[in-house]
Coordinates of N, CA and C and ligand atoms in Angstrom, one line a residue:
M74 N -100.8 -70.4 -43.6 CA -100.3 -71.7 -43.4 C -100.1 -72.1 -41.9
E75 N -100.5 -73.3 -41.6 CA -100.5 -73.7 -40.2 C -99.1 -74.3 -39.9
V76 N -98.9 -74.4 -38.6 CA -97.6 -74.9 -38.1 C -97.3 -76.2 -38.7
A77 N -98.3 -77.1 -38.7 CA -98.0 -78.5 -39.3 C -97.5 -78.5 -40.7
E78 N -98.0 -77.5 -41.5 CA -97.5 -77.5 -42.9 C -96.1 -77.0 -43.0
M79 N -95.8 -75.9 -42.2 CA -94.4 -75.4 -42.2 C -93.5 -76.5 -41.7
K80 N -93.9 -77.2 -40.7 CA -93.1 -78.3 -40.1 C -92.8 -79.3 -41.2
E81 N -93.8 -79.6 -42.0 CA -93.6 -80.6 -43.0 C -92.6 -80.1 -44.1
R82 N -92.7 -78.8 -44.4 CA -91.8 -78.3 -45.4 C -90.3 -78.3 -44.9
L83 N -90.2 -78.0 -43.6 CA -88.8 -78.0 -43.0 C -88.2 -79.4 -42.9
L84 N -89.1 -80.4 -42.5 CA -88.6 -81.8 -42.5 C -88.3 -82.3 -43.9
Q85 N -89.1 -81.8 -44.8 CA -88.9 -82.2 -46.2 C -87.5 -81.8 -46.7
L86 N -86.9 -80.8 -46.1 CA -85.6 -80.3 -46.5 C -84.5 -81.4 -46.3
A87 N -84.8 -82.3 -45.3 CA -83.8 -83.3 -45.1 C -83.7 -84.2 -46.3
E88 N -84.8 -84.4 -47.0 CA -84.8 -85.2 -48.2 C -84.1 -84.5 -49.3
T89 N -84.4 -83.2 -49.4 CA -83.8 -82.4 -50.5 C -82.3 -82.4 -50.3
F90 N -81.8 -82.2 -49.0 CA -80.4 -82.2 -48.8 C -79.7 -83.5 -49.0
A91 N -80.5 -84.6 -48.8 CA -79.9 -85.9 -49.0 C -79.7 -86.1 -50.5
E92 N -80.7 -85.6 -51.3 CA -80.6 -85.7 -52.8 C -79.4 -84.8 -53.3
Q93 N -79.2 -83.6 -52.7 CA -78.3 -82.6 -53.1 C -76.9 -82.7 -52.5
E94 N -76.8 -83.6 -51.6 CA -75.5 -83.7 -50.8 C -74.3 -83.7 -51.7
A95 N -74.3 -84.6 -52.7 CA -73.1 -84.7 -53.5 C -72.8 -83.5 -54.3
H96 N -73.9 -82.9 -54.8 CA -73.8 -81.6 -55.6 C -73.2 -80.5 -54.7
L97 N -73.7 -80.3 -53.5 CA -73.2 -79.3 -52.6 C -71.8 -79.5 -52.2
T98 N -71.5 -80.8 -52.0 CA -70.1 -81.1 -51.7 C -69.1 -80.8 -52.8
E99 N -69.6 -81.1 -54.0 CA -68.8 -80.8 -55.2 C -68.6 -79.2 -55.3
L100 N -69.6 -78.5 -55.1 CA -69.5 -77.0 -55.2 C -68.5 -76.5 -54.1
D101 N -68.6 -77.1 -52.9 CA -67.7 -76.6 -51.8 C -66.3 -77.2 -52.0
R102 N -66.1 -78.2 -52.8 CA -64.8 -78.8 -53.0 C -64.0 -77.8 -53.9
A103 N -64.7 -77.1 -54.8 CA -64.1 -76.2 -55.8 C -63.5 -75.0 -55.1
I104 N -64.3 -74.4 -54.2 CA -63.9 -73.1 -53.6 C -64.0 -73.2 -52.0
G105 N -63.9 -74.4 -51.5 CA -64.0 -74.5 -50.0 C -63.3 -75.8 -49.6
D106 N -63.9 -76.4 -48.5 CA -63.3 -77.6 -48.0 C -64.1 -78.9 -48.2
G107 N -65.2 -78.7 -49.0 CA -65.9 -79.9 -49.4 C -66.8 -80.5 -48.4
D108 N -67.3 -79.7 -47.4 CA -68.1 -80.3 -46.4 C -69.6 -79.7 -46.4
H109 N -69.9 -78.8 -47.3 CA -71.2 -78.2 -47.2 C -72.4 -79.1 -47.4
G110 N -72.2 -80.1 -48.3 CA -73.3 -81.1 -48.4 C -73.5 -81.9 -47.2
V111 N -72.4 -82.4 -46.6 CA -72.5 -83.1 -45.3 C -73.1 -82.3 -44.2
N112 N -72.6 -81.0 -44.1 CA -73.1 -80.1 -43.1 C -74.6 -79.9 -43.2
M113 N -75.1 -79.6 -44.3 CA -76.5 -79.3 -44.4 C -77.4 -80.5 -44.1
L114 N -76.9 -81.7 -44.6 CA -77.6 -82.9 -44.4 C -77.6 -83.2 -42.9
R115 N -76.5 -83.1 -42.2 CA -76.4 -83.4 -40.8 C -77.4 -82.5 -40.0
G116 N -77.5 -81.2 -40.4 CA -78.3 -80.3 -39.7 C -79.8 -80.6 -39.9
F117 N -80.2 -80.9 -41.1 CA -81.6 -81.1 -41.3 C -82.1 -82.6 -41.0
K118 N -81.1 -83.5 -41.0 CA -81.4 -84.8 -40.5 C -81.8 -84.9 -39.0
A119 N -81.2 -84.0 -38.3 CA -81.4 -83.9 -36.8 C -82.7 -83.3 -36.5
L120 N -83.4 -82.7 -37.4 CA -84.6 -81.9 -37.1 C -85.7 -82.8 -36.5
P121 N -86.1 -83.9 -37.1 CA -87.2 -84.7 -36.6 C -87.1 -84.9 -35.1
D122 N -85.9 -85.1 -34.6 CA -85.8 -85.4 -33.1 C -85.8 -84.1 -32.3
Q123 N -85.5 -83.0 -32.9 CA -85.4 -81.8 -32.1 C -86.4 -80.7 -32.4
I124 N -87.2 -80.8 -33.4 CA -88.1 -79.8 -33.8 C -89.3 -79.7 -32.8
D125 N -89.7 -78.5 -32.4 CA -90.8 -78.2 -31.5 C -91.9 -77.5 -32.2
D126 N -93.0 -78.2 -32.3 CA -94.1 -77.7 -33.1 C -95.2 -77.1 -32.3
S127 N -94.9 -76.7 -31.0 CA -95.9 -76.1 -30.2 C -96.4 -74.8 -30.6
S128 N -95.7 -74.1 -31.4 CA -96.1 -72.8 -32.1 C -95.2 -72.6 -33.3
M129 N -95.6 -71.6 -34.1 CA -94.8 -71.3 -35.3 C -93.4 -70.7 -34.8
A130 N -93.5 -69.9 -33.8 CA -92.2 -69.3 -33.3 C -91.3 -70.4 -32.8
Q131 N -91.9 -71.4 -32.0 CA -91.0 -72.5 -31.5 C -90.5 -73.3 -32.6
L132 N -91.3 -73.5 -33.6 CA -90.9 -74.3 -34.8 C -89.6 -73.7 -35.4
F133 N -89.6 -72.4 -35.6 CA -88.5 -71.7 -36.2 C -87.3 -71.7 -35.3
K134 N -87.6 -71.4 -34.0 CA -86.5 -71.3 -33.0 C -85.8 -72.7 -32.8
S135 N -86.6 -73.7 -32.7 CA -86.0 -75.1 -32.5 C -85.2 -75.5 -33.8
T136 N -85.7 -75.1 -34.9 CA -85.0 -75.4 -36.2 C -83.6 -74.6 -36.1
G137 N -83.6 -73.4 -35.7 CA -82.4 -72.6 -35.7 C -81.4 -73.2 -34.7
M138 N -81.9 -73.6 -33.5 CA -81.0 -74.1 -32.5 C -80.4 -75.4 -33.0
T139 N -81.2 -76.2 -33.7 CA -80.7 -77.5 -34.2 C -79.6 -77.3 -35.2
L140 N -79.9 -76.3 -36.2 CA -78.9 -76.1 -37.2 C -77.6 -75.5 -36.6
M141 N -77.7 -74.7 -35.6 CA -76.6 -74.1 -34.9 C -75.7 -75.2 -34.3
S142 N -76.4 -76.1 -33.6 CA -75.6 -77.1 -32.9 C -75.1 -78.3 -33.8
Q143 N -75.8 -78.5 -34.9 CA -75.4 -79.7 -35.7 C -74.5 -79.4 -36.9
I144 N -74.5 -78.2 -37.4 CA -73.7 -77.8 -38.5 C -72.4 -77.2 -38.1
G145 N -71.3 -77.8 -38.4 CA -70.1 -77.3 -37.8 C -69.6 -76.1 -38.5
G146 N -69.8 -76.0 -39.9 CA -69.1 -75.0 -40.7 C -69.7 -73.6 -40.5
A147 N -69.2 -72.7 -41.3 CA -69.6 -71.3 -41.2 C -71.1 -71.1 -41.4
S148 N -71.7 -72.0 -42.2 CA -73.1 -71.9 -42.6 C -74.0 -72.2 -41.4
G149 N -73.6 -73.1 -40.5 CA -74.5 -73.5 -39.4 C -74.9 -72.3 -38.5
P150 N -74.0 -71.5 -38.0 CA -74.4 -70.4 -37.2 C -75.2 -69.3 -38.0
L151 N -74.9 -69.2 -39.3 CA -75.6 -68.2 -40.1 C -77.0 -68.6 -40.3
Y152 N -77.2 -69.9 -40.8 CA -78.6 -70.4 -40.9 C -79.3 -70.5 -39.6
G153 N -78.6 -71.0 -38.6 CA -79.2 -71.2 -37.3 C -79.7 -69.9 -36.7
F154 N -78.8 -68.9 -36.6 CA -79.2 -67.6 -36.1 C -80.3 -67.0 -36.9
S155 N -80.3 -67.2 -38.2 CA -81.4 -66.7 -39.1 C -82.8 -67.2 -38.6
F156 N -82.8 -68.5 -38.4 CA -84.1 -69.1 -38.0 C -84.5 -68.6 -36.6
V157 N -83.6 -68.4 -35.7 CA -83.9 -67.9 -34.4 C -84.5 -66.5 -34.6
K158 N -83.9 -65.7 -35.5 CA -84.4 -64.3 -35.7 C -85.7 -64.3 -36.4
M159 N -85.9 -65.2 -37.4 CA -87.2 -65.3 -38.0 C -88.3 -65.7 -37.0
A160 N -87.9 -66.5 -36.0 CA -88.9 -67.0 -35.0 C -89.5 -65.8 -34.3
Q161 N -88.8 -64.7 -34.2 CA -89.3 -63.5 -33.5 C -90.3 -62.7 -34.3
V162 N -90.5 -63.0 -35.6 CA -91.4 -62.3 -36.4 C -92.6 -63.1 -37.0
V163 N -92.5 -64.4 -36.8 CA -93.6 -65.3 -37.4 C -94.8 -65.4 -36.4
D164 N -96.0 -65.5 -37.0 CA -97.2 -65.8 -36.3 C -97.7 -67.2 -36.6
D165 N -98.6 -67.7 -35.7 CA -99.0 -69.0 -35.9 C -99.7 -69.3 -37.2
D166 N -100.3 -68.3 -37.8 CA -100.8 -68.4 -39.2 C -99.8 -67.7 -40.1
F167 N -98.8 -68.5 -40.6 CA -97.8 -67.9 -41.5 C -98.5 -67.6 -42.9
S168 N -98.7 -66.4 -43.2 CA -99.3 -66.0 -44.4 C -98.4 -65.3 -45.4
K169 N -98.9 -65.1 -46.6 CA -98.2 -64.3 -47.6 C -97.8 -62.9 -47.1
E170 N -98.7 -62.4 -46.3 CA -98.5 -61.0 -45.8 C -97.3 -60.9 -44.9
Q171 N -97.0 -62.0 -44.3 CA -95.9 -62.0 -43.3 C -94.5 -62.2 -44.0
L172 N -94.6 -62.8 -45.2 CA -93.4 -63.2 -45.8 C -92.3 -62.1 -45.9
P173 N -92.7 -60.8 -46.3 CA -91.7 -59.8 -46.4 C -90.9 -59.6 -45.1
N174 N -91.7 -59.6 -44.0 CA -91.0 -59.4 -42.7 C -90.1 -60.6 -42.3
V175 N -90.5 -61.8 -42.7 CA -89.7 -63.0 -42.4 C -88.4 -63.0 -43.2
L176 N -88.5 -62.6 -44.4 CA -87.3 -62.6 -45.3 C -86.4 -61.4 -44.9
E177 N -87.0 -60.4 -44.4 CA -86.2 -59.2 -43.9 C -85.4 -59.7 -42.7
A178 N -86.0 -60.4 -41.8 CA -85.4 -61.0 -40.6 C -84.2 -61.9 -41.0
F179 N -84.5 -62.7 -42.0 CA -83.5 -63.7 -42.5 C -82.3 -62.9 -43.1
A180 N -82.5 -62.0 -44.0 CA -81.4 -61.2 -44.6 C -80.6 -60.4 -43.6
E181 N -81.4 -59.8 -42.6 CA -80.7 -59.0 -41.6 C -79.9 -59.8 -40.7
A182 N -80.3 -61.0 -40.4 CA -79.6 -61.9 -39.5 C -78.2 -62.3 -40.2
V183 N -78.3 -62.6 -41.4 CA -77.1 -63.1 -42.2 C -76.1 -61.9 -42.3
A184 N -76.7 -60.7 -42.6 CA -75.8 -59.5 -42.8 C -75.1 -59.2 -41.5
Q185 N -75.9 -59.3 -40.4 CA -75.3 -58.9 -39.1 C -74.3 -59.9 -38.7
R186 N -74.7 -61.2 -38.7 CA -73.8 -62.3 -38.2 C -72.6 -62.5 -39.2
G187 N -72.8 -62.4 -40.5 CA -71.7 -62.6 -41.4 C -70.9 -61.4 -41.8
K188 N -71.4 -60.2 -41.3 CA -70.8 -59.0 -41.7 C -70.6 -58.9 -43.2
V189 N -71.7 -59.2 -43.9 CA -71.6 -59.4 -45.3 C -72.5 -58.5 -46.1
E190 N -72.1 -58.2 -47.3 CA -72.9 -57.3 -48.2 C -73.2 -58.1 -49.5
R191 N -74.0 -57.6 -50.3 CA -74.3 -58.2 -51.6 C -73.0 -58.1 -52.5
G192 N -72.8 -59.1 -53.3 CA -71.7 -59.1 -54.2 C -70.4 -59.8 -53.7
E193 N -70.5 -60.3 -52.5 CA -69.3 -61.0 -51.9 C -69.3 -62.5 -52.2
K194 N -70.3 -63.0 -53.0 CA -70.4 -64.4 -53.3 C -70.7 -65.3 -52.1
T195 N -71.8 -65.0 -51.5 CA -72.2 -65.9 -50.4 C -73.7 -66.1 -50.5
M196 N -74.2 -66.9 -49.5 CA -75.7 -67.1 -49.4 C -76.4 -65.8 -49.4
F197 N -75.8 -64.8 -48.9 CA -76.5 -63.5 -48.7 C -77.0 -62.9 -50.1
D198 N -76.2 -63.2 -51.1 CA -76.6 -62.7 -52.5 C -78.0 -63.3 -52.8
V199 N -78.2 -64.5 -52.5 CA -79.5 -65.1 -52.9 C -80.6 -64.7 -51.9
I200 N -80.3 -64.7 -50.6 CA -81.3 -64.4 -49.6 C -81.7 -62.9 -49.7
D201 N -80.8 -62.0 -49.9 CA -81.2 -60.6 -50.0 C -81.9 -60.3 -51.3
R202 N -81.6 -60.9 -52.3 CA -82.3 -60.7 -53.6 C -83.7 -61.2 -53.5
A203 N -83.9 -62.4 -52.8 CA -85.2 -62.9 -52.6 C -86.0 -62.0 -51.7
R204 N -85.4 -61.5 -50.7 CA -86.1 -60.5 -49.8 C -86.6 -59.3 -50.6
E205 N -85.7 -58.8 -51.4 CA -86.0 -57.6 -52.2 C -87.2 -57.9 -53.2
A206 N -87.1 -59.0 -53.9 CA -88.1 -59.3 -54.9 C -89.5 -59.5 -54.2
V207 N -89.5 -60.2 -53.1 CA -90.8 -60.4 -52.4 C -91.3 -59.1 -51.9
A208 N -90.4 -58.2 -51.4 CA -90.9 -56.9 -51.0 C -91.5 -56.1 -52.1
D209 N -90.9 -56.3 -53.3 CA -91.4 -55.6 -54.5 C -92.7 -56.3 -55.1
G210 N -93.1 -57.4 -54.5 CA -94.3 -58.0 -55.0 C -94.1 -59.0 -56.1
E211 N -92.8 -59.3 -56.4 CA -92.5 -60.3 -57.5 C -92.8 -61.7 -57.0
R212 N -93.1 -62.6 -58.0 CA -93.3 -64.0 -57.7 C -91.9 -64.7 -57.8
V213 N -91.5 -65.2 -56.6 CA -90.2 -65.8 -56.5 C -90.3 -67.3 -56.5
T214 N -90.1 -67.9 -57.7 CA -90.2 -69.3 -57.9 C -88.9 -70.0 -57.6
L215 N -88.9 -71.3 -57.7 CA -87.6 -72.0 -57.5 C -86.6 -71.6 -58.7
E216 N -87.2 -71.4 -59.8 CA -86.3 -71.1 -61.0 C -85.7 -69.7 -60.8
V217 N -86.5 -68.8 -60.2 CA -86.0 -67.4 -60.0 C -84.9 -67.5 -58.9
L218 N -85.1 -68.3 -57.9 CA -84.1 -68.4 -56.8 C -82.8 -69.1 -57.4
Q219 N -83.0 -70.0 -58.3 CA -81.9 -70.7 -58.9 C -81.1 -69.7 -59.7
S220 N -81.7 -68.8 -60.4 CA -81.0 -67.8 -61.2 C -80.2 -66.9 -60.3
Y221 N -80.7 -66.6 -59.1 CA -79.9 -65.8 -58.2 C -78.6 -66.6 -57.8
A222 N -78.7 -67.8 -57.5 CA -77.5 -68.7 -57.2 C -76.6 -68.7 -58.4
Q223 N -77.1 -68.8 -59.5 CA -76.3 -68.9 -60.8 C -75.5 -67.6 -60.9
D224 N -76.1 -66.5 -60.5 CA -75.4 -65.2 -60.6 C -74.2 -65.1 -59.7
T225 N -74.0 -66.0 -58.8 CA -72.8 -65.9 -57.9 C -71.6 -66.5 -58.6
V226 N -71.8 -67.2 -59.7 CA -70.7 -67.8 -60.5 C -69.6 -66.8 -60.9
D227 N -70.1 -65.7 -61.4 CA -69.2 -64.7 -61.9 C -68.5 -63.8 -60.9
L228 N -68.9 -63.9 -59.6 CA -68.4 -63.1 -58.6 C -67.1 -63.6 -58.0
E229 N -66.3 -62.7 -57.4 CA -65.1 -63.1 -56.7 C -65.5 -63.1 -55.2
A230 N -65.1 -64.2 -54.5 CA -65.4 -64.3 -53.1 C -64.6 -63.5 -52.2
T231 N -65.2 -62.8 -51.3 CA -64.5 -62.0 -50.4 C -64.8 -62.3 -48.9
K232 N -65.6 -63.3 -48.7 CA -66.0 -63.8 -47.4 C -65.8 -65.3 -47.2
G233 N -65.6 -65.7 -46.0 CA -65.5 -67.2 -45.8 C -64.3 -67.8 -46.4
R234 N -64.3 -69.1 -46.4 CA -63.2 -69.9 -47.0 C -62.9 -69.6 -48.4
A235 N -63.9 -69.4 -49.2 CA -63.8 -69.2 -50.6 C -63.0 -67.9 -50.9
A236 N -62.9 -67.0 -50.0 CA -62.1 -65.8 -50.2 C -60.6 -66.1 -50.3
Y237 N -60.2 -67.2 -49.8 CA -58.8 -67.6 -49.9 C -58.4 -67.9 -51.4
F238 N -59.4 -68.2 -52.2 CA -59.2 -68.6 -53.6 C -59.1 -67.3 -54.5
K239 N -59.4 -66.2 -53.8 CA -59.4 -64.9 -54.6 C -60.0 -65.0 -56.0
E240 N -59.3 -64.5 -57.0 CA -59.9 -64.5 -58.3 C -60.2 -65.9 -58.9
E241 N -59.5 -66.9 -58.3 CA -59.8 -68.3 -58.7 C -61.2 -68.8 -58.3
S242 N -61.8 -68.0 -57.4 CA -63.2 -68.4 -57.1 C -64.2 -68.0 -58.2
I243 N -63.8 -67.2 -59.1 CA -64.6 -66.8 -60.2 C -64.8 -68.0 -61.1
G244 N -66.1 -68.2 -61.5 CA -66.4 -69.4 -62.4 C -67.0 -70.5 -61.7
H245 N -67.1 -70.4 -60.3 CA -67.8 -71.5 -59.5 C -69.0 -70.9 -58.7
M246 N -70.0 -71.7 -58.6 CA -71.1 -71.2 -57.8 C -70.8 -71.3 -56.3
D247 N -71.3 -70.4 -55.5 CA -71.1 -70.5 -54.1 C -72.0 -71.6 -53.5
P248 N -71.4 -72.5 -52.7 CA -72.2 -73.6 -52.2 C -73.4 -73.2 -51.4
A249 N -73.3 -72.2 -50.5 CA -74.5 -71.9 -49.7 C -75.4 -71.0 -50.5
A250 N -75.0 -70.4 -51.6 CA -76.0 -69.7 -52.5 C -76.9 -70.8 -53.0
Q251 N -76.4 -72.0 -53.3 CA -77.2 -73.1 -53.7 C -78.1 -73.7 -52.6
S252 N -77.5 -73.9 -51.4 CA -78.3 -74.4 -50.3 C -79.4 -73.5 -49.9
S253 N -79.2 -72.2 -50.0 CA -80.2 -71.2 -49.6 C -81.4 -71.2 -50.6
V254 N -81.1 -71.6 -51.8 CA -82.3 -71.7 -52.8 C -83.3 -72.7 -52.2
Y255 N -82.9 -73.8 -51.6 CA -83.8 -74.8 -51.1 C -84.5 -74.3 -49.9
I256 N -83.7 -73.7 -49.0 CA -84.4 -73.2 -47.8 C -85.4 -72.1 -48.1
L257 N -85.0 -71.1 -48.9 CA -85.9 -70.1 -49.3 C -87.2 -70.6 -50.0
N258 N -87.0 -71.6 -50.8 CA -88.1 -72.2 -51.6 C -89.1 -72.9 -50.6
A259 N -88.6 -73.4 -49.5 CA -89.4 -74.0 -48.5 C -90.2 -72.9 -47.8
L260 N -89.6 -71.7 -47.6 CA -90.3 -70.6 -46.9 C -91.3 -69.9 -47.8
I261 N -90.9 -69.8 -49.1 CA -91.7 -68.9 -50.0 C -92.7 -69.7 -50.8
G262 N -92.3 -70.9 -51.2 CA -93.1 -71.7 -52.2 C -94.5 -71.8 -52.0
E263 N -95.4 -71.6 -53.0 CA -96.8 -71.9 -53.0 C -97.5 -71.7 -51.7
M264 N -97.8 -70.5 -51.5 CA -98.6 -70.2 -50.3 C -100.0 -69.9 -50.6
Ligands
LIG269 P1 -67.2 -73.8 -44.0 O1 -66.9 -72.6 -44.9 O2 -66.8 -73.4 -42.6 O3 -66.6 -75.0 -44.5 P2 -69.8 -74.4 -45.1 O4 -69.0 -75.1 -46.2 O5 -70.9 -75.2 -44.5 O6 -68.8 -73.9 -44.0 O7 -70.4 -73.1 -45.6 C1 -69.8 -72.3 -46.6 C2 -70.8 -71.2 -47.0 O8 -70.9 -70.3 -45.9 C3 -70.3 -70.4 -48.2 O9 -70.8 -71.0 -49.4 C4 -70.9 -69.0 -48.0 O10 -72.1 -68.7 -48.7 C5 -71.2 -69.0 -46.5 N1 -70.4 -68.0 -45.8 C6 -69.2 -68.1 -45.3 N2 -68.8 -67.0 -44.7 C7 -69.9 -66.1 -44.8 C8 -70.2 -64.8 -44.3 N3 -69.3 -64.1 -43.6 N4 -71.4 -64.3 -44.6 C9 -72.3 -65.0 -45.3 N5 -72.1 -66.2 -45.7 C10 -70.9 -66.8 -45.5
LIG270 MG1 -67.1 -75.9 -46.3

């Protein structure tokens, strides 16, 4: 995949987050402060002005820097840092063969920055399962990603704002588990 196509996919996410803003807000209202929809939309809406398509690495890095500076919440630094880390492993021809490395960089960045493990009801549950499935050669469709997000419903949150809800967080989907479905789908989908 060429830089132009990946750029298109990343810019397309602004539309996805515009469509999903209310839903993400609703998820974050249940076990957070209700700003996740606004946060994600603000971050991706700023992309057209700030994205640098001079190389694949620059594309990822500028995306990361934009998300870091535009998204106020916990998710901004996590997604932002992840794109900066992915920038270090992408080549100008982003191919299927690179995907395992890219997702490994994504998962490692979140684990490191968020000091998070699987089962804590965060974006990491979706990102790390996607990493693992791709590494195992499985086909990771939007439906598969959505099922990973769905599986966060039964978990108790132990990281971020949702952790304040303790066992009351059980029964709700983690907001960034849902937003990471869209981001991962842009990276993985149809290569
Ligand atoms: P805030 O929690 O500051 O309001 P957001 O609402 O934008 O920020 O993001 C909340 C999301 O951030 C949660 O759904 C969760 O998945 C993720 N999150 C919070 N803390 C961590 C962490 N330590 N590691 C991984 N993800 C985290
Ligand atoms: Mg929030």
